[in-house]
Amino acid sequence: MAETEAALRTLAHNVRAARTRAGLSLDELGRRARVSKGALVGLEKAQGNPNFATLVRLADTLGISVSALMEGPAEGRVRVVSADAVMPLWAGERGSEARLMLTTSGPAPVEVWRWRLEPGEEYPSHPHQAGVVETVSVTAGRMTLVVDGAEHLVAAGQTATFDGDAPHTYRGCGDETCHLIMTVHLPPGPVPAS
C-alpha cells in the first residue's frame, strides 16, 4: 500500500510540475487532455486511480512520456529495469498486459514497452500527438496491428512502424500468446500553447 501511495505522490508532483512548465491551468490541461478538472485536482493531490488512457492523454498533452509522469529522480548513468519490477499499466480480461519498462532521456525521448497479447484480446489506442512514431517488434506469436482501420499481420521476427497520430489497435491473433516490444518515439519539446 505504501508503494502505491508513493507512486501516486510522484505522479501528482510530476503532473503539477509538467503542467506548470507548460504554462497550463487545470482548466486548460483538462480541456486539451479530455480529463475533468475534478480528476486533475484529485490527481495533483495524489488521490484517485487514473487509468492508462488518462495517463497517455495527459502525457501527450504535456509533451512528455508516460514514464516521465511516473518516475522519480534519475538514479545514475545506467538504468537496468526488470519486467517483474514494473507494474502493468494495462491488463486485459484474458491475461494480456502492457508494461512501460523505461523512457530514455534527452530532447526526443523513447518509451520502451513490453506487451503480452492473448489470442483475440485487443487494446484500442487513441491517436497520439503529431510527431509520435510507434514501432512494434513481435518476438513470439502473431498480432494484428490496425492503423486507421487497415489491418496488418505482424508475426514473430517481424517489426512494423507507423505514425501514432491515427487511431490504432493491437490485437493478439492465432492460437498462442503474442509477445512484443513496442517503442514510442516522442517528438522533442513540450506541446506549444494554443
Coordinates of N, CA, C and O in Angstrom, one line a residue:
M1 N 0.8 -1.2 0.0 CA 0.0 0.0 0.0 C 0.9 1.3 0.0 O 0.6 2.2 -0.7
A2 N 2.0 1.2 0.8 CA 2.8 2.4 0.9 C 3.5 2.7 -0.5 O 3.7 3.8 -0.9
E3 N 3.8 1.6 -1.3 CA 4.3 1.7 -2.6 C 3.4 2.4 -3.5 O 3.7 3.3 -4.3
T4 N 2.1 2.1 -3.5 CA 1.0 2.7 -4.3 C 0.9 4.2 -3.9 O 0.8 5.1 -4.8
E5 N 0.9 4.5 -2.6 CA 0.8 5.9 -2.2 C 2.0 6.7 -2.6 O 1.9 7.9 -3.1
A6 N 3.2 6.1 -2.6 CA 4.4 6.8 -3.0 C 4.4 7.0 -4.5 O 4.7 8.1 -5.0
A7 N 3.9 6.1 -5.3 CA 3.7 6.2 -6.7 C 2.7 7.3 -7.1 O 3.0 8.1 -8.0
L8 N 1.6 7.4 -6.3 CA 0.7 8.5 -6.5 C 1.2 9.9 -6.2 O 1.0 10.8 -6.9
R9 N 2.1 9.9 -5.1 CA 2.7 11.2 -4.8 C 3.7 11.7 -5.9 O 3.7 12.8 -6.3
T10 N 4.4 10.7 -6.4 CA 5.4 11.0 -7.5 C 4.6 11.5 -8.8 O 4.9 12.5 -9.4
L11 N 3.5 10.8 -9.1 CA 2.7 11.1 -10.2 C 2.1 12.5 -10.0 O 2.1 13.4 -10.9
A12 N 1.6 12.8 -8.8 CA 1.0 14.1 -8.5 C 2.0 15.2 -8.7 O 1.8 16.2 -9.4
H13 N 3.2 15.0 -8.2 CA 4.3 16.0 -8.3 C 4.6 16.2 -9.8 O 4.8 17.4 -10.3
N14 N 4.8 15.1 -10.6 CA 5.2 15.2 -12.0 C 4.2 15.9 -12.8 O 4.5 16.7 -13.7
V15 N 2.9 15.6 -12.6 CA 1.8 16.2 -13.4 C 1.8 17.7 -13.1 O 1.8 18.5 -14.0
R16 N 1.9 18.1 -11.8 CA 1.8 19.5 -11.5 C 3.0 20.3 -12.1 O 2.9 21.3 -12.6
A17 N 4.2 19.6 -12.0 CA 5.4 20.3 -12.5 C 5.4 20.4 -14.0 O 5.7 21.5 -14.5
A18 N 4.9 19.4 -14.7 CA 4.8 19.5 -16.2 C 3.8 20.5 -16.6 O 4.0 21.2 -17.6
R19 N 2.6 20.5 -15.9 CA 1.6 21.5 -16.2 C 2.1 22.9 -16.0 O 1.9 23.8 -16.9
T20 N 2.8 23.1 -14.9 CA 3.4 24.5 -14.6 C 4.4 24.9 -15.7 O 4.4 26.0 -16.2
R21 N 5.3 23.9 -16.1 CA 6.3 24.2 -17.1 C 5.6 24.6 -18.4 O 6.1 25.4 -19.2
A22 N 4.5 23.9 -18.7 CA 3.8 24.1 -20.0 C 2.9 25.4 -19.9 O 2.4 25.8 -20.9
G23 N 2.8 26.0 -18.7 CA 2.0 27.2 -18.6 C 0.5 27.0 -18.7 O -0.2 27.9 -19.2
L24 N 0.1 25.8 -18.3 CA -1.3 25.5 -18.5 C -2.1 25.5 -17.1 O -1.5 25.0 -16.1
S25 N -3.3 26.1 -17.1 CA -4.1 26.0 -16.0 C -4.7 24.6 -15.9 O -4.7 23.8 -16.9
L26 N -5.3 24.3 -14.7 CA -6.0 23.0 -14.6 C -7.1 22.9 -15.7 O -7.3 21.9 -16.3
D27 N -7.9 24.0 -15.9 CA -9.0 24.0 -16.8 C -8.4 23.7 -18.3 O -9.0 22.9 -19.0
E28 N -7.4 24.4 -18.6 CA -6.8 24.2 -20.0 C -6.3 22.8 -20.2 O -6.5 22.2 -21.3
L29 N -5.5 22.3 -19.2 CA -5.0 21.0 -19.4 C -6.1 20.0 -19.5 O -6.1 19.1 -20.3
G30 N -7.2 20.2 -18.6 CA -8.3 19.3 -18.7 C -9.0 19.3 -20.0 O -9.4 18.3 -20.6
R31 N -9.2 20.5 -20.6 CA -9.8 20.6 -21.9 C -9.0 19.9 -23.0 O -9.5 19.2 -23.8
R32 N -7.7 20.2 -23.0 CA -6.9 19.6 -24.1 C -6.7 18.1 -23.9 O -6.7 17.4 -24.9
A33 N -6.6 17.6 -22.7 CA -6.4 16.2 -22.5 C -7.7 15.4 -22.4 O -7.7 14.2 -22.2
R34 N -8.9 16.1 -22.4 CA -10.2 15.5 -22.2 C -10.2 14.7 -20.9 O -10.7 13.6 -20.8
V35 N -9.8 15.4 -19.8 CA -9.9 14.9 -18.4 C -10.6 16.0 -17.6 O -10.3 17.2 -17.7
S36 N -11.5 15.6 -16.7 CA -12.2 16.6 -15.9 C -11.3 17.3 -15.0 O -10.3 16.8 -14.5
K37 N -11.7 18.6 -14.7 CA -10.9 19.4 -13.8 C -10.9 18.7 -12.4 O -9.8 18.7 -11.7
G38 N -12.0 18.1 -12.0 CA -12.0 17.4 -10.7 C -11.0 16.3 -10.6 O -10.4 16.1 -9.6
A39 N -10.9 15.5 -11.7 CA -10.0 14.4 -11.8 C -8.5 14.9 -11.7 O -7.7 14.3 -11.0
L40 N -8.3 16.0 -12.4 CA -6.9 16.6 -12.3 C -6.6 17.2 -10.9 O -5.5 17.0 -10.5
V41 N -7.6 17.8 -10.3 CA -7.3 18.3 -8.9 C -7.0 17.1 -8.0 O -6.0 17.2 -7.2
G42 N -7.8 16.1 -8.1 CA -7.5 14.9 -7.3 C -6.2 14.3 -7.6 O -5.4 13.9 -6.7
L43 N -5.8 14.2 -8.9 CA -4.5 13.6 -9.3 C -3.4 14.5 -8.7 O -2.4 13.9 -8.2
E44 N -3.5 15.8 -8.8 CA -2.4 16.6 -8.3 C -2.4 16.6 -6.7 O -1.4 17.1 -6.2
K45 N -3.4 16.1 -6.1 CA -3.4 15.9 -4.6 C -3.0 14.5 -4.3 O -3.2 14.1 -3.1
A46 N -2.6 13.7 -5.2 CA -2.2 12.3 -5.0 C -3.4 11.4 -4.6 O -3.3 10.6 -3.7
Q47 N -4.6 11.7 -5.1 CA -5.8 11.0 -4.8 C -6.3 10.4 -6.1 O -6.1 10.9 -7.2
G48 N -7.1 9.3 -6.0 CA -7.7 8.7 -7.2 C -6.8 7.6 -7.8 O -5.8 7.3 -7.2
N49 N -7.3 7.1 -8.9 CA -6.6 6.0 -9.5 C -6.7 6.2 -11.0 O -7.6 5.5 -11.6
P50 N -5.9 7.0 -11.7 CA -6.1 7.3 -13.1 C -5.8 6.0 -13.9 O -4.9 5.3 -13.6
N51 N -6.6 5.9 -15.0 CA -6.4 4.7 -15.8 C -5.3 5.0 -16.9 O -4.9 6.2 -17.0
F52 N -4.9 4.0 -17.6 CA -3.8 4.1 -18.6 C -4.2 5.1 -19.7 O -3.3 5.9 -20.0
A53 N -5.4 5.1 -20.2 CA -5.8 6.0 -21.2 C -5.7 7.5 -20.8 O -5.2 8.4 -21.5
T54 N -6.0 7.8 -19.5 CA -5.9 9.1 -18.9 C -4.4 9.5 -18.9 O -4.1 10.7 -19.2
L55 N -3.6 8.6 -18.4 CA -2.1 8.9 -18.4 C -1.6 9.2 -19.7 O -0.8 10.2 -19.9
V56 N -2.0 8.5 -20.7 CA -1.5 8.7 -22.1 C -1.9 10.1 -22.6 O -1.2 10.8 -23.2
R57 N -3.2 10.4 -22.4 CA -3.7 11.7 -22.9 C -3.0 12.9 -22.2 O -2.7 13.9 -22.8
L58 N -2.8 12.7 -20.8 CA -2.1 13.8 -20.1 C -0.6 13.9 -20.6 O -0.2 15.0 -20.9
A59 N 0.1 12.8 -20.8 CA 1.4 12.8 -21.3 C 1.5 13.5 -22.7 O 2.3 14.3 -22.9
D60 N 0.6 13.0 -23.6 CA 0.6 13.6 -24.9 C 0.4 15.1 -24.9 O 1.0 15.9 -25.6
T61 N -0.6 15.5 -24.1 CA -0.9 17.0 -24.0 C 0.2 17.8 -23.4 O 0.5 18.9 -23.9
L62 N 0.9 17.2 -22.5 CA 2.1 17.9 -21.8 C 3.4 17.7 -22.6 O 4.4 18.3 -22.3
G63 N 3.4 16.9 -23.7 CA 4.5 16.7 -24.5 C 5.6 16.0 -23.8 O 6.8 16.2 -24.1
I64 N 5.3 15.0 -22.9 CA 6.2 14.2 -22.2 C 5.8 12.7 -22.3 O 4.7 12.4 -22.8
S65 N 6.7 11.9 -21.9 CA 6.3 10.4 -21.9 C 5.5 10.1 -20.7 O 5.5 10.8 -19.7
V66 N 4.8 8.9 -20.8 CA 4.0 8.4 -19.7 C 5.0 8.1 -18.5 O 4.6 8.5 -17.3
S67 N 6.1 7.5 -18.8 CA 7.0 7.2 -17.6 C 7.6 8.5 -17.0 O 7.8 8.5 -15.8
A68 N 7.7 9.6 -17.7 CA 8.1 10.9 -17.1 C 7.1 11.3 -16.1 O 7.4 12.0 -15.1
L69 N 5.8 11.0 -16.3 CA 4.8 11.3 -15.3 C 4.9 10.4 -14.0 O 4.5 10.8 -13.0
M70 N 5.5 9.2 -14.2 CA 5.5 8.2 -13.1 C 6.9 8.1 -12.4 O 6.9 7.5 -11.3
E71 N 7.9 8.5 -13.0 CA 9.3 8.2 -12.5 C 9.7 9.2 -11.5 O 9.4 10.4 -11.6
G72 N 10.5 8.7 -10.5 CA 11.1 9.6 -9.6 C 12.4 10.2 -10.2 O 12.7 10.0 -11.4
P73 N 13.3 10.8 -9.4 CA 14.6 11.3 -9.9 C 15.4 10.2 -10.5 O 15.4 9.1 -10.1
A74 N 16.3 10.6 -11.5 CA 17.2 9.6 -12.1 C 18.1 9.0 -11.1 O 18.5 9.7 -10.1
E75 N 18.5 7.8 -11.4 CA 19.3 7.0 -10.4 C 20.8 6.9 -10.8 O 21.6 6.4 -10.0
G76 N 21.1 7.3 -12.0 CA 22.5 7.2 -12.4 C 22.6 7.1 -13.9 O 21.7 7.2 -14.6
R77 N 23.9 6.8 -14.4 CA 24.1 6.8 -15.8 C 23.5 5.6 -16.5 O 23.0 5.7 -17.6
V78 N 23.4 4.4 -15.8 CA 22.9 3.2 -16.4 C 21.7 2.8 -15.6 O 21.8 2.7 -14.3
R79 N 20.6 2.5 -16.2 CA 19.4 2.0 -15.5 C 19.0 0.7 -16.1 O 18.8 0.5 -17.3
V80 N 19.0 -0.3 -15.3 CA 18.5 -1.7 -15.7 C 17.2 -1.9 -15.0 O 17.1 -1.8 -13.8
V81 N 16.2 -2.3 -15.8 CA 14.8 -2.5 -15.3 C 14.4 -3.9 -15.6 O 14.5 -4.4 -16.8
S82 N 14.0 -4.6 -14.6 CA 13.5 -6.0 -14.7 C 12.0 -5.9 -14.9 O 11.3 -5.1 -14.3
A83 N 11.4 -6.8 -15.8 CA 10.0 -6.7 -16.1 C 9.1 -7.0 -14.9 O 8.1 -6.3 -14.7
D84 N 9.6 -7.8 -13.9 CA 8.8 -8.1 -12.7 C 8.9 -6.9 -11.7 O 8.1 -6.9 -10.8
A85 N 9.7 -5.9 -12.0 CA 9.8 -4.8 -11.1 C 8.8 -3.6 -11.6 O 8.7 -2.6 -10.9
V86 N 8.2 -3.8 -12.7 CA 7.3 -2.8 -13.3 C 5.9 -3.3 -13.3 O 5.6 -4.4 -13.9
M87 N 5.0 -2.6 -12.7 CA 3.6 -3.0 -12.7 C 3.0 -2.7 -14.1 O 3.3 -1.8 -14.8
P88 N 2.1 -3.6 -14.5 CA 1.4 -3.4 -15.8 C 0.6 -2.1 -15.8 O -0.1 -1.8 -14.8
L89 N 0.6 -1.3 -16.9 CA -0.2 -0.1 -17.0 C -1.6 -0.5 -17.6 O -2.5 0.3 -17.6
W90 N -1.6 -1.6 -18.3 CA -2.9 -2.1 -18.8 C -2.9 -3.6 -18.7 O -1.9 -4.3 -18.9
A91 N -4.0 -4.1 -18.3 CA -4.2 -5.6 -18.2 C -5.6 -5.9 -18.8 O -6.6 -5.3 -18.5
G92 N -5.6 -6.9 -19.7 CA -6.8 -7.3 -20.4 C -7.5 -8.4 -19.6 O -6.9 -9.0 -18.7
E93 N -8.7 -8.6 -19.9 CA -9.5 -9.6 -19.2 C -9.0 -11.0 -19.4 O -9.3 -11.9 -18.6
R94 N -8.3 -11.3 -20.5 CA -7.8 -12.7 -20.8 C -6.4 -12.9 -20.4 O -5.8 -13.9 -20.7
G95 N -5.8 -11.9 -19.7 CA -4.4 -12.0 -19.3 C -3.4 -11.2 -20.1 O -2.2 -11.3 -19.8
S96 N -3.8 -10.5 -21.1 CA -2.9 -9.6 -21.8 C -2.4 -8.5 -20.9 O -3.1 -8.1 -19.9
E97 N -1.3 -7.9 -21.2 CA -0.8 -6.8 -20.4 C 0.2 -6.0 -21.1 O 0.8 -6.4 -22.1
A98 N 0.4 -4.7 -20.7 CA 1.4 -3.8 -21.2 C 2.2 -3.2 -20.1 O 1.6 -2.7 -19.1
R99 N 3.5 -3.3 -20.1 CA 4.4 -2.7 -19.1 C 5.3 -1.7 -19.7 O 6.0 -2.0 -20.7
L100 N 5.3 -0.5 -19.2 CA 6.2 0.5 -19.6 C 7.5 0.3 -18.9 O 7.6 0.5 -17.7
M101 N 8.5 -0.2 -19.6 CA 9.8 -0.6 -19.0 C 10.7 0.6 -18.6 O 11.2 0.7 -17.5
L102 N 10.8 1.6 -19.5 CA 11.6 2.8 -19.3 C 11.4 3.8 -20.4 O 10.8 3.4 -21.4
T103 N 11.8 5.0 -20.1 CA 11.9 6.0 -21.1 C 13.3 6.6 -21.2 O 13.8 6.9 -20.1
T104 N 13.8 6.8 -22.4 CA 15.1 7.3 -22.5 C 15.0 8.8 -22.2 O 14.0 9.4 -22.3
S105 N 16.2 9.4 -21.8 CA 16.2 10.8 -21.5 C 16.6 11.6 -22.8 O 16.9 10.9 -23.8
G106 N 16.6 12.9 -22.8 CA 17.0 13.7 -23.9 C 15.9 14.4 -24.5 O 14.7 14.3 -24.1
P107 N 16.2 15.2 -25.5 CA 15.1 16.1 -26.1 C 14.0 15.4 -26.8 O 12.9 15.9 -27.0
A108 N 14.3 14.1 -27.3 CA 13.3 13.3 -28.0 C 13.2 12.0 -27.4 O 13.8 11.0 -27.9
P109 N 12.6 11.8 -26.2 CA 12.6 10.5 -25.5 C 11.9 9.4 -26.3 O 11.1 9.6 -27.1
V110 N 12.3 8.2 -25.9 CA 11.7 7.0 -26.5 C 11.2 6.1 -25.3 O 12.0 5.8 -24.3
E111 N 9.9 5.7 -25.3 CA 9.4 4.8 -24.3 C 9.6 3.4 -24.9 O 9.5 3.1 -26.0
V112 N 10.0 2.5 -24.0 CA 10.2 1.1 -24.3 C 9.1 0.3 -23.5 O 9.1 0.3 -22.3
W113 N 8.2 -0.4 -24.2 CA 7.1 -1.2 -23.6 C 7.3 -2.7 -23.9 O 7.8 -3.1 -24.9
R114 N 6.9 -3.5 -23.0 CA 6.8 -4.9 -23.1 C 5.3 -5.3 -23.1 O 4.6 -5.0 -22.1
W115 N 4.8 -5.9 -24.1 CA 3.4 -6.3 -24.2 C 3.3 -7.8 -24.3 O 4.1 -8.5 -24.9
R116 N 2.2 -8.3 -23.8 CA 1.7 -9.7 -24.0 C 0.3 -9.6 -24.4 O -0.6 -9.0 -23.7
L117 N 0.0 -10.2 -25.6 CA -1.4 -10.2 -26.1 C -1.9 -11.6 -26.2 O -1.3 -12.4 -26.9
E118 N -3.0 -11.9 -25.6 CA -3.6 -13.2 -25.7 C -4.4 -13.3 -27.0 O -4.9 -12.2 -27.4
P119 N -4.6 -14.4 -27.6 CA -5.4 -14.6 -28.8 C -6.8 -13.9 -28.6 O -7.5 -14.2 -27.7
G120 N -7.1 -13.1 -29.6 CA -8.4 -12.4 -29.6 C -8.6 -11.2 -28.7 O -9.5 -10.5 -28.8
E121 N -7.6 -10.9 -27.9 CA -7.7 -9.8 -27.0 C -7.0 -8.6 -27.7 O -6.0 -8.7 -28.4
E122 N -7.6 -7.4 -27.4 CA -7.1 -6.2 -28.1 C -7.0 -5.0 -27.2 O -7.8 -4.9 -26.2
Y123 N -6.2 -4.1 -27.6 CA -6.1 -2.8 -26.9 C -6.2 -1.7 -28.0 O -5.4 -1.5 -28.8
P124 N -7.4 -1.0 -28.0 CA -7.5 0.2 -28.9 C -6.9 1.4 -28.3 O -7.1 1.8 -27.1
S125 N -6.1 2.1 -29.1 CA -5.4 3.3 -28.6 C -5.9 4.5 -29.3 O -6.1 4.5 -30.5
H126 N -6.1 5.6 -28.6 CA -6.5 6.9 -29.2 C -5.3 7.4 -30.0 O -4.1 7.0 -29.7
P127 N -5.5 8.3 -31.0 CA -4.4 8.9 -31.7 C -3.5 9.7 -30.7 O -4.0 10.4 -29.8
H128 N -2.2 9.7 -30.9 CA -1.3 10.5 -30.1 C -1.1 11.8 -30.8 O -1.6 12.1 -31.9
Q129 N -0.3 12.7 -30.2 CA 0.0 14.0 -30.8 C 0.8 13.8 -32.0 O 1.5 12.7 -32.2
A130 N 0.8 14.7 -32.9 CA 1.5 14.7 -34.2 C 3.0 14.5 -33.9 O 3.5 15.1 -32.9
G131 N 3.7 13.7 -34.6 CA 5.1 13.5 -34.5 C 5.5 12.3 -33.7 O 6.6 11.8 -33.7
V132 N 4.5 11.6 -33.0 CA 4.8 10.4 -32.3 C 4.8 9.2 -33.3 O 4.0 9.1 -34.2
V133 N 5.9 8.4 -33.2 CA 6.1 7.3 -34.1 C 6.2 6.0 -33.2 O 6.9 6.0 -32.2
E134 N 5.4 5.0 -33.5 CA 5.4 3.8 -32.8 C 6.1 2.7 -33.6 O 5.9 2.6 -34.8
T135 N 6.8 1.8 -33.0 CA 7.4 0.6 -33.6 C 7.0 -0.6 -32.7 O 7.2 -0.6 -31.5
V136 N 6.6 -1.7 -33.4 CA 6.3 -2.9 -32.7 C 7.2 -4.0 -33.3 O 7.2 -4.2 -34.5
S137 N 7.9 -4.8 -32.4 CA 8.7 -5.9 -32.8 C 8.1 -7.2 -32.1 O 8.2 -7.3 -30.9
V138 N 7.6 -8.1 -32.9 CA 7.0 -9.3 -32.3 C 8.1 -10.3 -32.1 O 8.8 -10.6 -33.0
T139 N 8.2 -10.8 -30.9 CA 9.2 -11.8 -30.5 C 8.7 -13.2 -30.5 O 9.4 -14.2 -30.6
A140 N 7.4 -13.4 -30.3 CA 6.7 -14.7 -30.3 C 5.3 -14.5 -30.6 O 4.6 -13.5 -30.3
G141 N 4.7 -15.5 -31.4 CA 3.3 -15.4 -31.7 C 3.0 -14.4 -32.9 O 3.9 -14.1 -33.6
R142 N 1.8 -14.0 -33.0 CA 1.4 -13.1 -34.0 C 0.4 -12.1 -33.5 O -0.3 -12.3 -32.5
M143 N 0.3 -10.9 -34.1 CA -0.6 -9.9 -33.8 C -1.2 -9.3 -35.0 O -0.6 -9.4 -36.1
T144 N -2.3 -8.6 -34.8 CA -2.9 -7.8 -35.9 C -2.7 -6.4 -35.4 O -3.2 -6.0 -34.4
L145 N -2.1 -5.6 -36.2 CA -1.9 -4.2 -36.0 C -2.9 -3.4 -36.9 O -2.9 -3.6 -38.1
V146 N -3.8 -2.7 -36.2 CA -4.8 -2.0 -37.0 C -4.5 -0.5 -36.9 O -4.4 0.1 -35.8
V147 N -4.2 0.1 -38.0 CA -3.9 1.6 -38.1 C -4.8 2.3 -39.0 O -4.9 1.9 -40.2
D148 N -5.6 3.2 -38.5 CA -6.6 3.9 -39.3 C -7.5 3.0 -40.0 O -7.8 3.3 -41.2
G149 N -7.9 1.9 -39.4 CA -8.8 1.0 -40.0 C -8.2 -0.1 -40.8 O -8.9 -1.1 -41.2
A150 N -7.0 0.0 -41.2 CA -6.3 -1.0 -42.1 C -5.6 -2.0 -41.2 O -4.8 -1.7 -40.3
E151 N -5.8 -3.3 -41.4 CA -5.2 -4.4 -40.6 C -3.9 -4.9 -41.3 O -3.8 -5.0 -42.5
H152 N -2.9 -5.1 -40.4 CA -1.6 -5.6 -40.8 C -1.2 -6.7 -39.9 O -1.1 -6.6 -38.7
L153 N -0.9 -7.9 -40.4 CA -0.4 -9.1 -39.6 C 1.0 -8.9 -39.4 O 1.8 -8.6 -40.3
V154 N 1.5 -9.0 -38.1 CA 2.9 -8.9 -37.8 C 3.2 -10.2 -37.0 O 2.6 -10.4 -35.9
A155 N 4.1 -11.0 -37.5 CA 4.4 -12.3 -36.9 C 5.8 -12.2 -36.2 O 6.6 -11.3 -36.4
A156 N 6.1 -13.3 -35.4 CA 7.4 -13.4 -34.8 C 8.5 -13.1 -35.7 O 8.5 -13.6 -36.8
G157 N 9.5 -12.2 -35.3 CA 10.6 -11.9 -36.2 C 10.4 -10.7 -37.1 O 11.3 -10.3 -37.8
Q158 N 9.1 -10.2 -37.0 CA 8.8 -9.0 -37.9 C 8.7 -7.8 -37.0 O 8.3 -7.8 -35.8
T159 N 8.9 -6.6 -37.6 CA 8.8 -5.3 -37.0 C 8.0 -4.4 -37.9 O 8.2 -4.4 -39.1
A160 N 7.1 -3.6 -37.3 CA 6.3 -2.7 -38.0 C 6.4 -1.3 -37.4 O 6.6 -1.2 -36.1
T161 N 6.3 -0.3 -38.1 CA 6.4 1.1 -37.6 C 5.3 1.9 -38.3 O 4.9 1.6 -39.4
F162 N 4.8 2.9 -37.5 CA 3.7 3.8 -38.0 C 3.6 5.1 -37.3 O 4.1 5.2 -36.1
D163 N 3.0 6.1 -37.9 CA 2.8 7.3 -37.2 C 1.6 7.1 -36.2 O 0.6 6.7 -36.6
G164 N 1.9 7.5 -35.0 CA 0.9 7.2 -33.9 C -0.2 8.2 -33.8 O -1.0 8.2 -32.9
D165 N -0.3 9.2 -34.8 CA -1.4 10.2 -34.7 C -2.7 9.8 -35.3 O -3.6 10.6 -35.6
A166 N -2.8 8.5 -35.6 CA -4.0 7.9 -36.2 C -4.6 6.9 -35.2 O -3.8 6.3 -34.4
P167 N -5.9 6.6 -35.2 CA -6.4 5.5 -34.3 C -5.6 4.2 -34.6 O -5.4 3.9 -35.8
H168 N -5.3 3.5 -33.6 CA -4.6 2.2 -33.8 C -5.0 1.2 -32.7 O -5.3 1.6 -31.6
T169 N -4.9 -0.1 -33.0 CA -5.3 -1.2 -32.1 C -4.2 -2.3 -32.2 O -3.7 -2.6 -33.3
Y170 N -3.9 -2.9 -31.1 CA -3.1 -4.1 -31.1 C -4.0 -5.2 -30.7 O -4.7 -5.2 -29.7
R171 N -3.9 -6.3 -31.5 CA -4.8 -7.5 -31.2 C -4.0 -8.8 -31.4 O -3.3 -9.0 -32.4
G172 N -4.1 -9.6 -30.3 CA -3.4 -10.9 -30.4 C -4.2 -11.8 -31.4 O -5.4 -11.7 -31.5
C173 N -3.5 -12.6 -32.2 CA -4.2 -13.5 -33.2 C -3.5 -14.8 -33.2 O -2.4 -15.0 -32.7
G174 N -4.1 -15.8 -33.8 CA -3.6 -17.1 -33.8 C -4.0 -17.9 -32.6 O -4.9 -17.5 -31.9
D175 N -3.2 -18.9 -32.3 CA -3.5 -19.8 -31.1 C -2.6 -19.6 -30.0 O -2.8 -20.2 -28.9
E176 N -1.5 -18.8 -30.1 CA -0.6 -18.7 -29.0 C -0.5 -17.2 -28.6 O -0.8 -16.3 -29.3
T177 N 0.1 -17.0 -27.4 CA 0.3 -15.7 -26.9 C 1.3 -14.9 -27.7 O 2.3 -15.5 -28.1
C178 N 1.0 -13.7 -28.0 CA 1.9 -12.8 -28.7 C 2.7 -12.0 -27.7 O 2.1 -11.4 -26.8
H179 N 4.0 -12.0 -27.9 CA 4.9 -11.2 -27.1 C 5.6 -10.1 -28.0 O 6.0 -10.5 -29.1
L180 N 5.6 -8.9 -27.6 CA 6.2 -7.9 -28.4 C 6.9 -6.8 -27.6 O 6.5 -6.6 -26.4
I181 N 7.8 -6.1 -28.2 CA 8.4 -4.9 -27.7 C 8.0 -3.8 -28.5 O 8.0 -3.8 -29.7
M182 N 7.4 -2.8 -27.9 CA 6.9 -1.6 -28.6 C 7.8 -0.4 -28.1 O 8.1 -0.2 -26.9
T183 N 8.2 0.4 -29.1 CA 8.8 1.7 -28.7 C 7.9 2.8 -29.2 O 7.3 2.7 -30.3
V184 N 7.9 3.9 -28.4 CA 7.1 5.1 -28.8 C 8.1 6.2 -28.8 O 8.7 6.6 -27.8
H185 N 8.3 6.7 -30.0 CA 9.3 7.8 -30.2 C 8.5 9.1 -30.1 O 7.7 9.4 -30.9
L186 N 8.9 9.9 -29.1 CA 8.2 11.2 -28.9 C 8.9 12.4 -29.5 O 10.1 12.4 -29.6
P187 N 8.1 13.3 -30.0 CA 8.8 14.5 -30.7 C 9.5 15.3 -29.6 O 9.1 15.3 -28.4
P188 N 10.5 16.1 -30.0 CA 11.2 16.9 -29.0 C 10.3 18.0 -28.5 O 9.5 18.6 -29.2
G189 N 10.6 18.4 -27.2 CA 10.0 19.6 -26.6 C 8.5 19.4 -26.2 O 7.8 18.5 -26.7
P190 N 8.0 20.4 -25.4 CA 6.6 20.4 -25.0 C 5.7 20.8 -26.1 O 6.2 21.5 -27.0
V191 N 4.5 20.5 -26.0 CA 3.5 21.0 -26.9 C 3.3 22.5 -26.7 O 3.0 22.9 -25.6
P192 N 3.3 23.3 -27.7 CA 3.2 24.7 -27.6 C 1.7 25.0 -27.2 O 0.8 24.4 -27.6
A193 N 1.6 26.1 -26.4 CA 0.2 26.5 -26.0 C -0.5 27.1 -27.2 O 0.1 27.7 -28.1
S194 N -1.8 26.8 -27.3 CA -2.5 27.4 -28.5 C -3.6 28.3 -28.0 O -4.0 28.4 -26.9

